[in-house]
Coordinates of N, CA and C in Angstrom, one line a residue:
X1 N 0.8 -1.2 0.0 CA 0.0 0.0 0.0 C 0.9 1.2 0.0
X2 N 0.7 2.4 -1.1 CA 1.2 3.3 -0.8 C 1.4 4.2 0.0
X3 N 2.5 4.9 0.9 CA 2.1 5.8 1.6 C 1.4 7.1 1.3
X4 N 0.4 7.8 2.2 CA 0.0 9.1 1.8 C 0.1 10.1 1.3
X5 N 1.2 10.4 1.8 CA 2.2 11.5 1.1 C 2.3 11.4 -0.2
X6 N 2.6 10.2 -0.7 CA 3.0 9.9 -2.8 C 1.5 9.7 -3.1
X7 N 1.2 11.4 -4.2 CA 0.2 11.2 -4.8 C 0.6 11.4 -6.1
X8 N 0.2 10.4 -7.3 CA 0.5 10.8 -8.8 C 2.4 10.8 -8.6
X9 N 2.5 9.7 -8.3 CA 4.0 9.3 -8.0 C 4.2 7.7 -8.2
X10 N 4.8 7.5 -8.5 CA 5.1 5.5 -8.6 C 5.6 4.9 -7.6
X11 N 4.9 4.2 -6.9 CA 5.4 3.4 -5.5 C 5.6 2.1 -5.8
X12 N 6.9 1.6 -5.4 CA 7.6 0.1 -5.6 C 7.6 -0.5 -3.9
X13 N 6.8 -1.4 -3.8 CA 7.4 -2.0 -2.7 C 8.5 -2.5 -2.0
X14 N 8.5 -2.3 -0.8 CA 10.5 -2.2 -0.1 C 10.9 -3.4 -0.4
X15 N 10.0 -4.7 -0.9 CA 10.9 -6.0 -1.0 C 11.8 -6.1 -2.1
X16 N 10.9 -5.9 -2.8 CA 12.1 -6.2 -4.3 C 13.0 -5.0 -4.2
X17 N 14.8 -5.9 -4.6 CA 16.0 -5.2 -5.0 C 16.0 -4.4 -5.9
X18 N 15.7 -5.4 -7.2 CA 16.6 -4.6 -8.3 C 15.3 -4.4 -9.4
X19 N 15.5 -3.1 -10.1 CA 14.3 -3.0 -10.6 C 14.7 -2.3 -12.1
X20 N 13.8 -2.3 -13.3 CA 14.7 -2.2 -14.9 C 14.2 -0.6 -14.4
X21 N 14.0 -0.2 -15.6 CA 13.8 1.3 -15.8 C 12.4 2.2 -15.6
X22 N 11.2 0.8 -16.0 CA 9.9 0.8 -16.1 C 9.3 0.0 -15.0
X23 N 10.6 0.1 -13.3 CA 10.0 -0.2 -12.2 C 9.4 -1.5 -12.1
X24 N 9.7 -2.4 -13.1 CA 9.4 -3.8 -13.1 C 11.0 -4.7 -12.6
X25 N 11.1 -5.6 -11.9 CA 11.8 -6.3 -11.3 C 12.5 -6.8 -12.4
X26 N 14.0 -6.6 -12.2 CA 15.0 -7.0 -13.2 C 14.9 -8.3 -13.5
X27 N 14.6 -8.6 -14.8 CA 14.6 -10.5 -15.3 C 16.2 -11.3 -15.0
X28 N 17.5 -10.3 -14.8 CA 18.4 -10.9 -14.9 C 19.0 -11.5 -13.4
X29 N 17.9 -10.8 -12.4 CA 18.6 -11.1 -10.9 C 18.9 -12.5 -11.0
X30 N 18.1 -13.3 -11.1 CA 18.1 -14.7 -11.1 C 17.8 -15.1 -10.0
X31 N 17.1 -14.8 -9.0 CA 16.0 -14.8 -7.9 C 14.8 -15.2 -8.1
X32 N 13.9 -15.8 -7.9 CA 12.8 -16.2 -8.0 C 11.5 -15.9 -6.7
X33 N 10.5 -16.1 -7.2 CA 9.8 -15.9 -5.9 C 9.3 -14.0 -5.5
X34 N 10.3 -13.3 -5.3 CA 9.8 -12.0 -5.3 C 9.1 -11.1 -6.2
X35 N 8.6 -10.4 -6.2 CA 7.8 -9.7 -7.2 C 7.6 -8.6 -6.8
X36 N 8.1 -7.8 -7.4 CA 7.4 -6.0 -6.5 C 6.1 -5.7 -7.1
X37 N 5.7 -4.9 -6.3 CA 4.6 -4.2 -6.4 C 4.3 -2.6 -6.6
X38 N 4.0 -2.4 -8.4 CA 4.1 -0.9 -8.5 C 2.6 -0.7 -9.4
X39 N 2.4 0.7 -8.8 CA 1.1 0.8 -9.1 C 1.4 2.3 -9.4
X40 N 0.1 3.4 -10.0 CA -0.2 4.9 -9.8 C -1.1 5.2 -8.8
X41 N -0.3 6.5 -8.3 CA -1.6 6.7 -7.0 C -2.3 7.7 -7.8
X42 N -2.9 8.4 -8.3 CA -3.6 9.5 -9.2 C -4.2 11.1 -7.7
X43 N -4.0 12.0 -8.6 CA -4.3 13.2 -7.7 C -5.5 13.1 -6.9
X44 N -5.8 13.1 -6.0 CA -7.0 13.5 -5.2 C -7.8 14.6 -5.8
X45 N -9.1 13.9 -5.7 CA -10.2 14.5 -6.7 C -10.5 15.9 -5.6
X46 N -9.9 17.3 -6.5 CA -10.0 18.4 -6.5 C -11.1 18.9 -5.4
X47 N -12.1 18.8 -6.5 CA -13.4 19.6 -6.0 C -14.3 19.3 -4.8
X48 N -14.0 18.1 -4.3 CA -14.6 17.8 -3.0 C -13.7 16.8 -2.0
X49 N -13.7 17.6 -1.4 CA -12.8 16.6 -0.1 C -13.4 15.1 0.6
X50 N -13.0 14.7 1.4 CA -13.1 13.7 1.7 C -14.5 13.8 3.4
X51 N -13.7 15.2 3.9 CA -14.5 15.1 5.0 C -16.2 16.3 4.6
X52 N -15.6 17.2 3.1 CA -17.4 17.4 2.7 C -18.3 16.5 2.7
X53 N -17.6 15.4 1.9 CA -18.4 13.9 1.6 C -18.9 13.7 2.6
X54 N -18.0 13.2 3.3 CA -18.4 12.6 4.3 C -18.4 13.4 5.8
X55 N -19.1 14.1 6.1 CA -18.2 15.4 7.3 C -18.5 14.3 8.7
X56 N -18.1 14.3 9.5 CA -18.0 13.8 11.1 C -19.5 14.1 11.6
X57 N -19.5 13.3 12.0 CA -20.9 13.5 13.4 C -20.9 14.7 14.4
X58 N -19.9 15.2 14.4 CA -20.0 16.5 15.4 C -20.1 17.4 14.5
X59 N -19.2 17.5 13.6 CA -19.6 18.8 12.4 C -21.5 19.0 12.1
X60 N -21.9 17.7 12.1 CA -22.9 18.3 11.7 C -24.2 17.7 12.4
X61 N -23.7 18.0 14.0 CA -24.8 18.3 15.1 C -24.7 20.0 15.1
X62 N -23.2 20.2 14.7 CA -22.7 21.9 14.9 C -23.9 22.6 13.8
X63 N -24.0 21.6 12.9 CA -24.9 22.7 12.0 C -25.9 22.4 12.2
X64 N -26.8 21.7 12.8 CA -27.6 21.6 12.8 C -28.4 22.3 14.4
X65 N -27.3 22.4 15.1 CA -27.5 23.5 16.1 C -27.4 24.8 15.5
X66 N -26.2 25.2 14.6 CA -26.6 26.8 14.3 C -27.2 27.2 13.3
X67 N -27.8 25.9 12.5 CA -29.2 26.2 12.0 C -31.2 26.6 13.2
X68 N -31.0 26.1 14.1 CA -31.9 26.2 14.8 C -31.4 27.3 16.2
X69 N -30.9 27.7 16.2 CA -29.8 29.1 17.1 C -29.6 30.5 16.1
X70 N -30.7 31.0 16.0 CA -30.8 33.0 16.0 C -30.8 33.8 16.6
X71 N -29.8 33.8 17.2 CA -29.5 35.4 18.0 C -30.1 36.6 17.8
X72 N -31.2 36.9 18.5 CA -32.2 38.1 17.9 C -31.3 39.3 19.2
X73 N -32.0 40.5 19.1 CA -31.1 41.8 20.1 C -31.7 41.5 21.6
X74 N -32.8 40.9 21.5 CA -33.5 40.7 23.4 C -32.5 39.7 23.8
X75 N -32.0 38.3 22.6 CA -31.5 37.1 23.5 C -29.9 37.7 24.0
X76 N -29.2 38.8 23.3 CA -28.4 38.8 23.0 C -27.9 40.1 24.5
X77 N -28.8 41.1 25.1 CA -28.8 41.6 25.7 C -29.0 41.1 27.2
X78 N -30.4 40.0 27.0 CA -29.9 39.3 28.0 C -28.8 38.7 28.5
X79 N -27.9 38.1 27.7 CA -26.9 37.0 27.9 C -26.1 38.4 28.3
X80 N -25.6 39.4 28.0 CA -25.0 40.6 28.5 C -25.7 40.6 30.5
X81 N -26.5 41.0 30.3 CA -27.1 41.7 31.6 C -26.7 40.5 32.6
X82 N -26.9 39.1 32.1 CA -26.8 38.1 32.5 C -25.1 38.3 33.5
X83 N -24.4 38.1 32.1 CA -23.0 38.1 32.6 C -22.3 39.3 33.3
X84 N -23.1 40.6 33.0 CA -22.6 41.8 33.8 C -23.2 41.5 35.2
X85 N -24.1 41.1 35.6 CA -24.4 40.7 37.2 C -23.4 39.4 37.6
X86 N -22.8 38.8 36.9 CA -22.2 37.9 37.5 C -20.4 38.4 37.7
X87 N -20.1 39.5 36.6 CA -18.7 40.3 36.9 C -19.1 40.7 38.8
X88 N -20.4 42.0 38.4 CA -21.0 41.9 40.2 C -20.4 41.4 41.2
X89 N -21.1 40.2 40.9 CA -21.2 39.6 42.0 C -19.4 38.6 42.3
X90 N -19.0 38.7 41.6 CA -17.2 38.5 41.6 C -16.4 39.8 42.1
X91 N -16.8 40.5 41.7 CA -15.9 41.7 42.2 C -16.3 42.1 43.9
X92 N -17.7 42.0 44.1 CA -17.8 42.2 45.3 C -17.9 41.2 46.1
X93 N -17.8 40.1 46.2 CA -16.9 38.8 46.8 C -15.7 38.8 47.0
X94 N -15.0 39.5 45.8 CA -13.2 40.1 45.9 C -13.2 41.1 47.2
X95 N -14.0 42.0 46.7 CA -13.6 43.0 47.9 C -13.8 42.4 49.3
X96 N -14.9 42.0 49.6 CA -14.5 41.4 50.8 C -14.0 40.7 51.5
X97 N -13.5 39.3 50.5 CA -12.6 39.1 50.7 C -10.9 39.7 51.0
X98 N -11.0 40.8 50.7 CA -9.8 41.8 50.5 C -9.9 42.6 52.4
X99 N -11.2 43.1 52.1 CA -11.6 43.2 53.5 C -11.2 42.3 54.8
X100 N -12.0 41.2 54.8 CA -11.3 40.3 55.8 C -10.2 40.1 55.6
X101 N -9.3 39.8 55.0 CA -7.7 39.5 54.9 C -6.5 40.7 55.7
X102 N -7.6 42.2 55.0 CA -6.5 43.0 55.7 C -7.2 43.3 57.5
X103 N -8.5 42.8 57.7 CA -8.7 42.7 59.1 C -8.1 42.1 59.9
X104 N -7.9 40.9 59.0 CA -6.8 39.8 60.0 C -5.6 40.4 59.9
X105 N -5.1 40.8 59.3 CA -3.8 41.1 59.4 C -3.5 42.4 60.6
X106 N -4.9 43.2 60.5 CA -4.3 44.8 61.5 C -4.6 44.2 63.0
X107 N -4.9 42.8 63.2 CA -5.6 42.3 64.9 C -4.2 42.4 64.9
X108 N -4.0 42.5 66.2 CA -2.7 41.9 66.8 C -3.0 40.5 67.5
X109 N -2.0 39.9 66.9 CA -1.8 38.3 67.2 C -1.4 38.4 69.1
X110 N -2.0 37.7 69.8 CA -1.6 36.8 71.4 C -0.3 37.1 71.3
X111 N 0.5 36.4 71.0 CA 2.4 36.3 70.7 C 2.5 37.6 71.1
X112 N 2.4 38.3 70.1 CA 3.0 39.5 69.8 C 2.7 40.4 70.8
X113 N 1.8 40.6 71.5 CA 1.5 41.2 72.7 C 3.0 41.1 74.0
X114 N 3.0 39.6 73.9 CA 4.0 39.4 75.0 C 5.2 39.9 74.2
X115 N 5.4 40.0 73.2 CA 6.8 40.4 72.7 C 6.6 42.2 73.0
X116 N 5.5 42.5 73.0 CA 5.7 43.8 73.0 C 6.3 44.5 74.3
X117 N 5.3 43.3 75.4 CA 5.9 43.8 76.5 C 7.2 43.5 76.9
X118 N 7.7 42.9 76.8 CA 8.9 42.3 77.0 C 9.7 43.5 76.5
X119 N 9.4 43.7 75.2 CA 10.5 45.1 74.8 C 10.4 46.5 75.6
X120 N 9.0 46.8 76.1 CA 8.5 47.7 77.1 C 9.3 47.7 78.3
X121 N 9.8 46.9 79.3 CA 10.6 46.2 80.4 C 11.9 46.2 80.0
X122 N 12.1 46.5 78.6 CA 14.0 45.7 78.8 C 14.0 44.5 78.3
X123 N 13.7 43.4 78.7 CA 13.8 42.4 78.6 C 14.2 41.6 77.1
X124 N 14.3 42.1 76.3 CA 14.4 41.6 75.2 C 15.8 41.8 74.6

């Protein structure tokens, strides 16, 4: 079988050695039994591909979803208003989060109290 790549090219099979000029196995080897195998691969027919022909099962659920899917200006505003309340509601989850984080950080931690005093006294 030819490889893919050789189209409208002459392919000889890797078994046979020695081959005349017209890719037929030399009469004078004196070997018997072998025979190569050459054939034409011819161009790939132009005007329609293989996967128009035939297109995949998902290609054409795809069309057949954005045949039945028209984006009119109501659906299209919705899906907007939709997603601008949900930036919302992310940004103001952030901030509070931002909030609590820098709360915890201005408490003074137990520890640190005793280290304070400790430096108040000398002691450190």
């Amino acid at each position: 079988m030819a490889p893919l790549g050789l189209t409208g090219e002459r392919y000889i099979s890797h078994r046979a050695t020695k081959f005349d000029k017209q890719g037929r196995k030399d009469a004078g080897s004196g070997k018997g039994g072998t025979r190569a195998v050459a054939f034409e691969v011819g161009p790939p027919d132009a005007s329609e591909s293989l996967i128009r022909r035939h297109p995949p099962r998902k290609f054409q659920r795809l069309e057949d979803q954005q045949q039945g899917n028209t984006i009119t200006q109501e659906k299209l505003e919705e899906k907007q208003a939709t997603a601008e309340r949900r930036r919302q509601e992310i940004l103001t989850q952030r901030v509070q989060s931002a909030k609590h984080r820098s709360a915890t950080r201005m408490r003074p931690h137990p520890d640190d109290a005793d280290e304070v005093e400790k430096v108040r006294h000398g002691k450190f």
